[in-house]
Short mmCIF file of C-alpha atoms in Angstrom, two decimals:
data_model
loop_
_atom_site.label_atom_id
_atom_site.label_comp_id
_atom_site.label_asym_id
_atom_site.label_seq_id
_atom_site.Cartn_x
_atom_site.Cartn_y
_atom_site.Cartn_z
CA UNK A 1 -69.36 -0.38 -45.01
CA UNK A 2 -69.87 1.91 -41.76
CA UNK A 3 -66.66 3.76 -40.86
CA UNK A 4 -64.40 2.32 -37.67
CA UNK A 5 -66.19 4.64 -35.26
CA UNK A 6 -69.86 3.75 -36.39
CA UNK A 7 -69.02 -0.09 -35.91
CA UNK A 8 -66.60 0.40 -32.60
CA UNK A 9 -70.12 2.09 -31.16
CA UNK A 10 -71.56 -0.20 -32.00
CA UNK A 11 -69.88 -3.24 -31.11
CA UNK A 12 -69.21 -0.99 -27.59
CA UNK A 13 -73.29 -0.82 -27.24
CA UNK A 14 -73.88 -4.89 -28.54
CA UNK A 15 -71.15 -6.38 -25.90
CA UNK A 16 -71.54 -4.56 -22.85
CA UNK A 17 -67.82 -3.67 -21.41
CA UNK A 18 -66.35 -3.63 -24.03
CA UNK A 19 -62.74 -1.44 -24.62
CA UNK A 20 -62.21 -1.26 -28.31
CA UNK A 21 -59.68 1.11 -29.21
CA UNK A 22 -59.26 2.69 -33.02
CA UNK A 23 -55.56 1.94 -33.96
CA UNK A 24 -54.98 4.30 -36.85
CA UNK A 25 -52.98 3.84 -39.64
CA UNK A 26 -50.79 6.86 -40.82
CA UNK A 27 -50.07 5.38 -44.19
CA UNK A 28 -51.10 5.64 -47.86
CA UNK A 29 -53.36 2.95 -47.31
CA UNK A 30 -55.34 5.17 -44.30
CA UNK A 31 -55.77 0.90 -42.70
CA UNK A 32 -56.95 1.86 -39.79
CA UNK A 33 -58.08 -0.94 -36.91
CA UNK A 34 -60.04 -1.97 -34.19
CA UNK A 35 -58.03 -2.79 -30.90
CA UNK A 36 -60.25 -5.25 -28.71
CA UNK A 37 -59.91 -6.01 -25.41
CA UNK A 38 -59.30 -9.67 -24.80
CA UNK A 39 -62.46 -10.84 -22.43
CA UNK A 40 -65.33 -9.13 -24.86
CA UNK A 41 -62.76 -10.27 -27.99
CA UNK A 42 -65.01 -13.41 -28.60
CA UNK A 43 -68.52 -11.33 -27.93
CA UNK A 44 -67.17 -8.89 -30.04
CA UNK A 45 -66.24 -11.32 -32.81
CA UNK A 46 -69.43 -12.63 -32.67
CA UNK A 47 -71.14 -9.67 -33.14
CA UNK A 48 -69.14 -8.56 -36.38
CA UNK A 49 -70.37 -11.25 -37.82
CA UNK A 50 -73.84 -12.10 -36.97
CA UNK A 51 -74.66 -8.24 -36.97
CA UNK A 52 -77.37 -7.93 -40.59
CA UNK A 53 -75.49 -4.58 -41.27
CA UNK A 54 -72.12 -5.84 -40.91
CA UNK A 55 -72.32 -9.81 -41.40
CA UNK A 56 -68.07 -10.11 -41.61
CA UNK A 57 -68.66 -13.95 -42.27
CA UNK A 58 -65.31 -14.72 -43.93
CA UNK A 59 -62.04 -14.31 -42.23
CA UNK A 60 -59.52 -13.88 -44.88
CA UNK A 61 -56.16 -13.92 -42.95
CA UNK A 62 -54.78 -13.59 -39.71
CA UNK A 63 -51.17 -13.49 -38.74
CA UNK A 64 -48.32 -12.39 -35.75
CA UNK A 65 -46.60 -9.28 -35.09
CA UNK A 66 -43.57 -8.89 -32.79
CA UNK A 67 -43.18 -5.58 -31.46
CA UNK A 68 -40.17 -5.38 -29.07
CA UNK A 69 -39.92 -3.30 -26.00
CA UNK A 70 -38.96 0.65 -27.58
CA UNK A 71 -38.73 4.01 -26.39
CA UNK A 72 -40.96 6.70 -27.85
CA UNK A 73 -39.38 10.53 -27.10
CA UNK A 74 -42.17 13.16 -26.26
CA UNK A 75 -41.20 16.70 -27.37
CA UNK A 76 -43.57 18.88 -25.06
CA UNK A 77 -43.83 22.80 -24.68
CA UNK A 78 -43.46 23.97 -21.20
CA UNK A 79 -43.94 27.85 -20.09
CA UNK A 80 -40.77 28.47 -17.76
CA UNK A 81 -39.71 31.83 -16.33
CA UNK A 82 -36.28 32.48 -17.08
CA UNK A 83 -34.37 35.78 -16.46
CA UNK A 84 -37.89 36.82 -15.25
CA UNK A 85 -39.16 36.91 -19.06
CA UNK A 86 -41.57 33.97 -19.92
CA UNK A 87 -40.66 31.29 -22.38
CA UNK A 88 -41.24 28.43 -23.92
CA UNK A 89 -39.26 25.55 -23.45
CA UNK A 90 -39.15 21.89 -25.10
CA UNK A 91 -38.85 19.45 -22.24
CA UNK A 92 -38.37 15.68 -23.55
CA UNK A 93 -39.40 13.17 -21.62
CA UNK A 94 -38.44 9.33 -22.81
CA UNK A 95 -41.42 6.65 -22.06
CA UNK A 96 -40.13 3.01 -22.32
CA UNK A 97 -43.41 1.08 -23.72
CA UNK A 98 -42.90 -2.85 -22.95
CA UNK A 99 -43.36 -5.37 -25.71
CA UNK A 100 -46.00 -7.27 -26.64
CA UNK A 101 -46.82 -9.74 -29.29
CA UNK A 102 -50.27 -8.80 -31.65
CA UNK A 103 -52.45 -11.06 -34.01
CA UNK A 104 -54.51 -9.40 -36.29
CA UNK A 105 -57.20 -10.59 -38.08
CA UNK A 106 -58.27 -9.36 -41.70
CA UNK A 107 -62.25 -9.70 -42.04
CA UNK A 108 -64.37 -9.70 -45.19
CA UNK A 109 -68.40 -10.21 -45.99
CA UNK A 110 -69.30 -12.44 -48.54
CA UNK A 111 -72.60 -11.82 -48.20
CA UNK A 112 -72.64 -7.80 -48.12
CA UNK A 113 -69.47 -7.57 -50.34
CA UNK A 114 -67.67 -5.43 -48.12
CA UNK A 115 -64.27 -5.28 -45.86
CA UNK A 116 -61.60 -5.49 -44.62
CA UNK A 117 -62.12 -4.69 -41.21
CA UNK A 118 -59.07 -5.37 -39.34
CA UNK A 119 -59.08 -6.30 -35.38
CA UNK A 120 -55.84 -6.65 -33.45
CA UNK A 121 -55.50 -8.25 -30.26
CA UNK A 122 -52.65 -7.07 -28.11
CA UNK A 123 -50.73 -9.90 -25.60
CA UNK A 124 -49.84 -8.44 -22.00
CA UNK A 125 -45.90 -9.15 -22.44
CA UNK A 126 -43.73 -11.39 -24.74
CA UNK A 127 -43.37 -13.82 -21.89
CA UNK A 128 -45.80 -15.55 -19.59
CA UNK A 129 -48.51 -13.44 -20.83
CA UNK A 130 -48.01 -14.01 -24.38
CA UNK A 131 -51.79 -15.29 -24.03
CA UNK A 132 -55.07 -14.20 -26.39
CA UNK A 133 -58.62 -15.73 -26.52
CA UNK A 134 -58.87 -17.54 -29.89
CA UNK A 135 -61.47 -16.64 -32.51
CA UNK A 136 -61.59 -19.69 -33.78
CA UNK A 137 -65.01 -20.87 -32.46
CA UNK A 138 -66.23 -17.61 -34.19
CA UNK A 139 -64.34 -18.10 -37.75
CA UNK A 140 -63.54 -21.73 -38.45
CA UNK A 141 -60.54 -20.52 -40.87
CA UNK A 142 -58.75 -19.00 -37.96
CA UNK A 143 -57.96 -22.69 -36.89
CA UNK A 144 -54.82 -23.38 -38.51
CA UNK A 145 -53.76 -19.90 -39.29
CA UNK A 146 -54.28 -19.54 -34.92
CA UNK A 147 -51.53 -22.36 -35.05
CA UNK A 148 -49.56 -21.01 -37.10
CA UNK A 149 -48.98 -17.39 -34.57
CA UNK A 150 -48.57 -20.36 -31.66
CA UNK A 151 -45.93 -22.26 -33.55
CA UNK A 152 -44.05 -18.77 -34.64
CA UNK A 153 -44.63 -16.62 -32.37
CA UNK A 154 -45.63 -18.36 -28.99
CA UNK A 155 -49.13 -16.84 -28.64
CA UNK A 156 -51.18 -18.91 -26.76
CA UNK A 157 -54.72 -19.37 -27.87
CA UNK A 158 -57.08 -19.59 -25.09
CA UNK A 159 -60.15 -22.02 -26.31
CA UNK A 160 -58.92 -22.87 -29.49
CA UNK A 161 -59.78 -26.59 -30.37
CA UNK A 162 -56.56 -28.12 -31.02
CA UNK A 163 -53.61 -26.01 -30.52
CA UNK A 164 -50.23 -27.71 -31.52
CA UNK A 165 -47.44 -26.68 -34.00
CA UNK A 166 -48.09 -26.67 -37.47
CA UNK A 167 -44.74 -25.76 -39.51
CA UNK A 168 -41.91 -26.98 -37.10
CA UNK A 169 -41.67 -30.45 -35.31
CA UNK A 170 -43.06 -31.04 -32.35
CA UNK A 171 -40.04 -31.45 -29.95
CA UNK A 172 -39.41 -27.57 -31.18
CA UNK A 173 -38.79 -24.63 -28.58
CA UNK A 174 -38.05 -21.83 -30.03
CA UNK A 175 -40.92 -19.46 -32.27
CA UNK A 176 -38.38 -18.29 -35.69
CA UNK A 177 -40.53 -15.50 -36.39
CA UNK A 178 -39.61 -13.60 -33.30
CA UNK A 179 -37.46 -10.91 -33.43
CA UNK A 180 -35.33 -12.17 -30.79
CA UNK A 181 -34.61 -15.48 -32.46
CA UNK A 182 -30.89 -16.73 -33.22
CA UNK A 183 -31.25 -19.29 -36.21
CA UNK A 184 -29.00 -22.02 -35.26
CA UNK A 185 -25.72 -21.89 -36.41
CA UNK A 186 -25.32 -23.81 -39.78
CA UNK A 187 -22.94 -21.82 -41.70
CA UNK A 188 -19.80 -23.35 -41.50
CA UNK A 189 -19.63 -23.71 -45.51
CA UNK A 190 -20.21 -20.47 -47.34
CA UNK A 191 -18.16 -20.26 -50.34
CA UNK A 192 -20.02 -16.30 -50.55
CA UNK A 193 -20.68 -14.62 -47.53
CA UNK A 194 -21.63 -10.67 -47.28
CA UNK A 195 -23.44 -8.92 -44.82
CA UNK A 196 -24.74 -11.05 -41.39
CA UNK A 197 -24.13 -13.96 -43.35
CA UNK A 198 -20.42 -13.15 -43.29
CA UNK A 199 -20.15 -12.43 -39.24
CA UNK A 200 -21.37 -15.76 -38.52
CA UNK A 201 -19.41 -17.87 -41.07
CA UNK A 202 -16.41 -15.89 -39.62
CA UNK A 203 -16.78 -18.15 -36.09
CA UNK A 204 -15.93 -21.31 -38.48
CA UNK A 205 -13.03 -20.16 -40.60
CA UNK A 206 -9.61 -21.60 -39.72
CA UNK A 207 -6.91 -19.70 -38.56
CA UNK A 208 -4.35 -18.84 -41.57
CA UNK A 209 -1.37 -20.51 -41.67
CA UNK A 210 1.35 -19.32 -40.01
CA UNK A 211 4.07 -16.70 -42.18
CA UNK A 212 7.43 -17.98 -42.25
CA UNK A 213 8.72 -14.71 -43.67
CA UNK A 214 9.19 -15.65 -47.49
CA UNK A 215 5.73 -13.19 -48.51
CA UNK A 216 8.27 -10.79 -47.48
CA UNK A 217 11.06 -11.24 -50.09
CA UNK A 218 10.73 -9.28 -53.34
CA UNK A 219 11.87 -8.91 -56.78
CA UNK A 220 14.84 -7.40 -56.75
CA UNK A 221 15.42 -4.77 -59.65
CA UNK A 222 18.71 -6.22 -62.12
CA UNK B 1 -4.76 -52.20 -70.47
CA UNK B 2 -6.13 -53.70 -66.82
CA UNK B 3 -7.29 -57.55 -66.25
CA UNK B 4 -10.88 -57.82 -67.97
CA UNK B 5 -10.77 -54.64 -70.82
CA UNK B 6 -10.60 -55.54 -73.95
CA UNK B 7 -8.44 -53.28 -76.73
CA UNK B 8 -10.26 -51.31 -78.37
CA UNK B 9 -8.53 -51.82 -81.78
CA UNK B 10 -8.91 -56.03 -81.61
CA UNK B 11 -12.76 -55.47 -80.66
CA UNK B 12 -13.43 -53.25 -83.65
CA UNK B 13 -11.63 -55.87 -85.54
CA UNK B 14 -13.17 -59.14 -84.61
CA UNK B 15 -16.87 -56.99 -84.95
CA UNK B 16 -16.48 -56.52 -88.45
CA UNK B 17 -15.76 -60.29 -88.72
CA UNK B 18 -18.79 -60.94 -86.83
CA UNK B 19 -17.92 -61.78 -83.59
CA UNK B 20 -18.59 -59.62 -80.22
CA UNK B 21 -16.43 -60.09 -77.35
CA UNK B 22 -17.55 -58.55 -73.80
CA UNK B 23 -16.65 -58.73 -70.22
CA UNK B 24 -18.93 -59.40 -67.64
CA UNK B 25 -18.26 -56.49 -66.17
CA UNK B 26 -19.39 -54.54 -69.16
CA UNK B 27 -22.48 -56.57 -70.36
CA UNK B 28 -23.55 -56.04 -66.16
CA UNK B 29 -23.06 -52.77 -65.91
CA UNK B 30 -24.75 -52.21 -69.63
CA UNK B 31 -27.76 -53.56 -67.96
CA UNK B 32 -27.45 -51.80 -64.85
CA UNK B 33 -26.94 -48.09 -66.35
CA UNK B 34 -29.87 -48.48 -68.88
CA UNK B 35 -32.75 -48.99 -66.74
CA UNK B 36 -32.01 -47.22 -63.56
CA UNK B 37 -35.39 -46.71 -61.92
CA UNK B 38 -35.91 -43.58 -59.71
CA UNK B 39 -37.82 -43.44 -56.38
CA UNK B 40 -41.19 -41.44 -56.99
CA UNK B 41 -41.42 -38.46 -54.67
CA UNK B 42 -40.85 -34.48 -55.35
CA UNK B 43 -40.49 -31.82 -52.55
CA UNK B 44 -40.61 -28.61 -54.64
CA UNK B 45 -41.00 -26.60 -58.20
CA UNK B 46 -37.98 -28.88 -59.31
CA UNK B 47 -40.62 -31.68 -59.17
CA UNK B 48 -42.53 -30.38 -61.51
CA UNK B 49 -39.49 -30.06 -63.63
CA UNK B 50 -38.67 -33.84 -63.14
CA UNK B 51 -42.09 -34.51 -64.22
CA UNK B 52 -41.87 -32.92 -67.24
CA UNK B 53 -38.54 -35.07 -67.93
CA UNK B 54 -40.37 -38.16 -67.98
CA UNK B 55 -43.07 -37.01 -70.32
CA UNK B 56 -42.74 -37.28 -73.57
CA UNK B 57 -41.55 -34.22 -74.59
CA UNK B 58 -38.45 -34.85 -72.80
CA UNK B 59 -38.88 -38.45 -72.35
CA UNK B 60 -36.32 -40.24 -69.97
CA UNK B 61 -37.38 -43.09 -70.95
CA UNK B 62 -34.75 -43.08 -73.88
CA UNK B 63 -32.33 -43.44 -71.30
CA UNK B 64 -34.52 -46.69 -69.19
CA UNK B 65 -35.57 -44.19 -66.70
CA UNK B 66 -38.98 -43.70 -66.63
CA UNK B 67 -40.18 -46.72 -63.73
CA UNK B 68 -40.98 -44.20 -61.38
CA UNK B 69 -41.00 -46.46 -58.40
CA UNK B 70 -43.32 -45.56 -55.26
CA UNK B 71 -41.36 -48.10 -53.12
CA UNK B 72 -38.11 -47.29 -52.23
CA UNK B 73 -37.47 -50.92 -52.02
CA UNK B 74 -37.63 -51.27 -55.67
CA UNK B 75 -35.60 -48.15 -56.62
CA UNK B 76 -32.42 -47.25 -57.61
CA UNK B 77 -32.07 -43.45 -57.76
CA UNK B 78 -32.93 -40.92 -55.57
CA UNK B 79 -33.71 -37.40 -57.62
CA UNK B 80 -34.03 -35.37 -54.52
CA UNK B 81 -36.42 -32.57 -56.33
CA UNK B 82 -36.44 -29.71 -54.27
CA UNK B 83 -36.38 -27.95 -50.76
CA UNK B 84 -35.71 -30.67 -48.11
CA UNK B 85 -36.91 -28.53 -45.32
CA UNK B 86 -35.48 -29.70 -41.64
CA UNK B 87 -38.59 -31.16 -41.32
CA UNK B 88 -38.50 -33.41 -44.00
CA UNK B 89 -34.77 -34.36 -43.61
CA UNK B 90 -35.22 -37.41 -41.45
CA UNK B 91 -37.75 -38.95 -43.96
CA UNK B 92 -35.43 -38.63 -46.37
CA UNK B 93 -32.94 -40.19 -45.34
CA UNK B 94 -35.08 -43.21 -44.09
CA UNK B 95 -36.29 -43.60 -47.69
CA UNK B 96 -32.68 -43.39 -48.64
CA UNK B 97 -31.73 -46.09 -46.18
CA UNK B 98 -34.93 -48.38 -47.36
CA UNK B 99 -33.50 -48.46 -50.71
CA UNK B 100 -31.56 -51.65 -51.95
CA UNK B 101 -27.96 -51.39 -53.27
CA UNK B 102 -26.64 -50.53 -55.36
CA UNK B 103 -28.12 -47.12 -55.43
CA UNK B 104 -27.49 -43.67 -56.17
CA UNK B 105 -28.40 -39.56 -55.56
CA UNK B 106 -29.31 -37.03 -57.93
CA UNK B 107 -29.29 -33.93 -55.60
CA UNK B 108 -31.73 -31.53 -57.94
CA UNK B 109 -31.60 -28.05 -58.09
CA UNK B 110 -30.04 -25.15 -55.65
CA UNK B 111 -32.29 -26.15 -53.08
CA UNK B 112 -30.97 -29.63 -52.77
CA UNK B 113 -27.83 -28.46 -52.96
CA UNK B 114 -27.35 -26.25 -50.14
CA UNK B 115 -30.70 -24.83 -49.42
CA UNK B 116 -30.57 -22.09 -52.39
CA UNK B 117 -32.31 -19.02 -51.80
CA UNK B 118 -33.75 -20.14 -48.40
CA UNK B 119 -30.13 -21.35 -47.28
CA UNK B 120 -30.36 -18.57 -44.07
CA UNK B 121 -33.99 -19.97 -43.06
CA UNK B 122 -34.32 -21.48 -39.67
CA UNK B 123 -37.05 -24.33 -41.62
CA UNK B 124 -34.41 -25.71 -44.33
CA UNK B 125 -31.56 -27.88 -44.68
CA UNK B 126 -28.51 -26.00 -46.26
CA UNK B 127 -28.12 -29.58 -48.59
CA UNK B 128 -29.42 -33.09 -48.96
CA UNK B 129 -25.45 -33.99 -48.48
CA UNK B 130 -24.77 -33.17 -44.93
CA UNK B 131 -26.70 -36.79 -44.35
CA UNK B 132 -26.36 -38.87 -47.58
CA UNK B 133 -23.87 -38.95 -50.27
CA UNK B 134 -25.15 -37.67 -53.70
CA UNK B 135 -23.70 -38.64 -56.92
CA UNK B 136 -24.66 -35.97 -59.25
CA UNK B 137 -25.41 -32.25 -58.24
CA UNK B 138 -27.39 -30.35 -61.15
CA UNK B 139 -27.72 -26.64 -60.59
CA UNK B 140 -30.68 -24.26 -61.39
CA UNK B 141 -33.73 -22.84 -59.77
CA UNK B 142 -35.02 -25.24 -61.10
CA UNK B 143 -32.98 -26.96 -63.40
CA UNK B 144 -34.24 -27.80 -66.74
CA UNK B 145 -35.39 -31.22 -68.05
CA UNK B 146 -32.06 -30.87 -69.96
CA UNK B 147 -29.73 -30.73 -67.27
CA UNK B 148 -31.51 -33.30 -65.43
CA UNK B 149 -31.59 -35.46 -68.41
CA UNK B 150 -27.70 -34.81 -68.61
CA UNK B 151 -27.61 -35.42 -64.88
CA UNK B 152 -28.63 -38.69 -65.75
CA UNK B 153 -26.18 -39.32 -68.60
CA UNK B 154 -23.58 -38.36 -66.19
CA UNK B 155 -25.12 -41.33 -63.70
CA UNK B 156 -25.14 -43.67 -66.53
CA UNK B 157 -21.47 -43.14 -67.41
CA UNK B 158 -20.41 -43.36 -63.55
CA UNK B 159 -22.37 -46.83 -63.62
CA UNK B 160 -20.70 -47.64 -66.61
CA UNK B 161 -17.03 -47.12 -65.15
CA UNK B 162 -17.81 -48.58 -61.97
CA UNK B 163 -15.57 -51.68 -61.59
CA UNK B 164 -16.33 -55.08 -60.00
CA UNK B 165 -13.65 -56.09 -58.79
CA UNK B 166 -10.24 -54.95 -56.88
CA UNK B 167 -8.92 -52.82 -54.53
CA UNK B 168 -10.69 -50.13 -56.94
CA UNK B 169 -14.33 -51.91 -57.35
CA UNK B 170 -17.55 -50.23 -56.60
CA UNK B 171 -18.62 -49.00 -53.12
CA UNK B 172 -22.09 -51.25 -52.79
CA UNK B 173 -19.66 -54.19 -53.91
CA UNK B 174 -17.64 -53.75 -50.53
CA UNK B 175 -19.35 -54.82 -47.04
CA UNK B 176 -17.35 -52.09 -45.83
CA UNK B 177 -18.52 -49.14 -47.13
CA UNK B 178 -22.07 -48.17 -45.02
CA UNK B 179 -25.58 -48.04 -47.39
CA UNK B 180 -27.30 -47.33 -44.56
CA UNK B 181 -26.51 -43.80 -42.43
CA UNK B 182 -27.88 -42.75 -39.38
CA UNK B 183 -31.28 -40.65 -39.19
CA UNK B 184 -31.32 -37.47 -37.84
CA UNK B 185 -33.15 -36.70 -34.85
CA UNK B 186 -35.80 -33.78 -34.26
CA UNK B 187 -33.84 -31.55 -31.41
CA UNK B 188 -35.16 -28.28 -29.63
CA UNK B 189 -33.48 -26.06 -31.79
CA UNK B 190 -32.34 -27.89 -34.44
CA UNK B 191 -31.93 -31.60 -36.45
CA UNK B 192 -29.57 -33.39 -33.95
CA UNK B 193 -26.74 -34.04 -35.77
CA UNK B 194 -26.96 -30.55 -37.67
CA UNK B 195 -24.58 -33.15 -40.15
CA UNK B 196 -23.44 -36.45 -40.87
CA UNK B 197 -19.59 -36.10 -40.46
CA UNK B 198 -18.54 -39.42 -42.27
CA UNK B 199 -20.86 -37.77 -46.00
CA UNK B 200 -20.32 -34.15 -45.14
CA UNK B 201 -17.01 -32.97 -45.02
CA UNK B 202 -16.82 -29.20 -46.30
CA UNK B 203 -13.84 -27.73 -47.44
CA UNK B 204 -11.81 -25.49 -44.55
CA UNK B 205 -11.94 -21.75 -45.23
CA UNK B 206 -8.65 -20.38 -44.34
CA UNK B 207 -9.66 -16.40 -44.81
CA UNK B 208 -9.58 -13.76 -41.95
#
């Protein structure tokens, strides 16, 4: 298989516009990904996989990711003059980066025996914009796997055939595999609570009786 | 000795002499405990150990159990096998409520029983009893064909004590007592009632 920059080139070159982005992956595994822009996603798509060098016709997985908003601290070196000698000082500077809500896709080729090449698409907020053109029309075995990211995480698919929940019921609201989500609260019988479990069965334990002052008598020594 | 029993010591007696007294009560509920049919559905792995209960290695039909029904209308045991997930809940208890009395719950497996290891989901119900009353509760992830087979032993000797008449007589026997219970409805967040308060009634936990 051609390395990430070799096919980001050329997928940049095939559909004209194009942002892709190379998302790299600091782990053992050295993953790295393609980030694509969400109006070329689908002429991008369709390019991995009708391309003769690349042909990814099978797509193996795709799934959610939650990222909530976070603050990333930059360390930088700035030259400041102090007591009139020169010196270098760390300034840090804290950058708030918004959430967003990701789907990934994992893609193999059957035909050339290579992959995975992995392609993230990144949703403008966790809110309203919680919206991503579906690759479904390119890979038919996104279909129900695209359903399952609506159902639990709230992406919206734009253009996918037949976009409804797939795990929960229909009359639903919530997406369970957001970080944000509160489970709702069941757990008014736990004989063994630890941990979180514990902190929410507390809200259904009765009060203890009231002391009448007998605990308070002891044994007296003969 | 209650109206209707026999002792014990005269019965022995008048068998070796060749004659066999019974009540109707007993030569009922004799029928009743040795063919109990169960309905025919499984949810999870537990299934799978059900299924190997009723083949012959394990063979429930020593005990008249192996009419797997796949009507509930001609069933009389319920082995709820497996996770009921929320989303199954309300079809179980329909088929529960389609069954004729008298009839009667094996709740199989941790799952069953209060949602086992998937008890803090947001998809599963923490126990088939929070909307029907169960009759036997068999632990294990998954049980074995043993315990399920005891399970049923345990059925067959509630049957078997089961009275038919009196203040004390079985529950299907009195108009009273409900064999039907309200299905749960599918809310925003959650089954609408999370419970049935009139099956599940958990003990209170007085701890701080």
């Amino acid at each position: 298989m051609e390395t990430l920059e070799q096919i980001k080139n050329r997928a940049e070159l095939a559909a004209r516009g194009a942002k892709i982005d190379i998302v790299v992956n600091p782990g053992p595994s050295q993953q790295s990904s393609l980030l694509i822009d969400h109006e070329h996603a689908v002429a991008v798509a369709q390019f991995l996989r009708d391309h003769p060098a690349l042909t990814f016709d099978f797509c193996s997985n795709v799934t959610g990711v939650d990222w909530l908003d976070r603050t990333v601290k930059k360390t930088t070196k700035v030259k400041q003059v102090v007591d009139g000698v020169e010196k270098g000082v760390d300034q840090t500077s804290e950058e708030t980066i918004p959430g967003y809500l990701e789907a990934v896709y994992h893609l193999y080729s059957m035909k050339l025996k290579h992959g995975p090449l992995i392609i993230r698409m990144r949703t403008m907020n966790r809110t309203d914009g919680a919206k991503l053109p579906s690759l479904t029309p390119v890979w038919r075995s996104a279909e129900l796997q695209e359903r399952e990211i609506y159902d639990l995480y709230g992406i919206q698919f734009d253009g996918h055939p037949d976009l409804r929940r797939i795990l929960m019921w229909d009359e639903f609201v919530d997406h369970p595999m957001r970080k944000d989500y509160t489970p709702p609260d069941d757990f008014e019988w736990e004989p063994t609570p630890h941990d979180d479990v514990l902190e929410r069965a507390k809200k259904h334990y009765a009060p203890r009786p009231q002391l009448d002052g007998a605990e308070q008598i002891t044994a007296q020594p003969q | 000795m209650s109206e209707g029993q026999i002792d014990e010591g005269l019965r022995a007696e008048l068998q070796r002499q060749g004659v066999w007294v019974t009540s109707m009560q007993e030569l009922y509920n004799w029928g009743r405990k040795n063919s109990i049919w169960p309905l025919q559905f499984g949810l999870a792995c537990c299934a799978i150990e059900m299924i190997a209960t009723a083949a012959s290695r394990y063979d429930i039909a020593r005990f008249g159990g192996e009419v797997f029904r796949p009507s509930p209308r001609q069933a009389d045991l319920m082995i709820v096998a497996g996770t009921v997930t929320k989303k199954m809940a309300p079809q179980i208890v329909r088929l529960y409520n389609q069954m004729p009395d008298p009839k009667y719950v094996i709740s199989m497996g941790a799952c069953a029983i209060s949602g086992g290891p998937f008890k803090q989901g947001y998809n599963v119900l923490k126990g088939i009893d929070r909307y029907i009353p169960v009759d036997v509760y068999i632990p294990g992830c998954p049980p074995r064909p043993e315990a399920l087979l005891h399970a049923f032993m345990e059925l067959q000797r509630k049957i078997d004590s089961q009275k038919l008449s009196g203040a004390d007589k079985a529950e299907h026997l009195d108009p009273e007592q409900p064999s039907e219970f309200p299905v749960p409805n599918f809310g925003h967040h959650d089954l609408e009632p999370p419970a049935n308060p009139e099956v599940y009634q958990p003990p209170k936990l007085e701890r701080v």
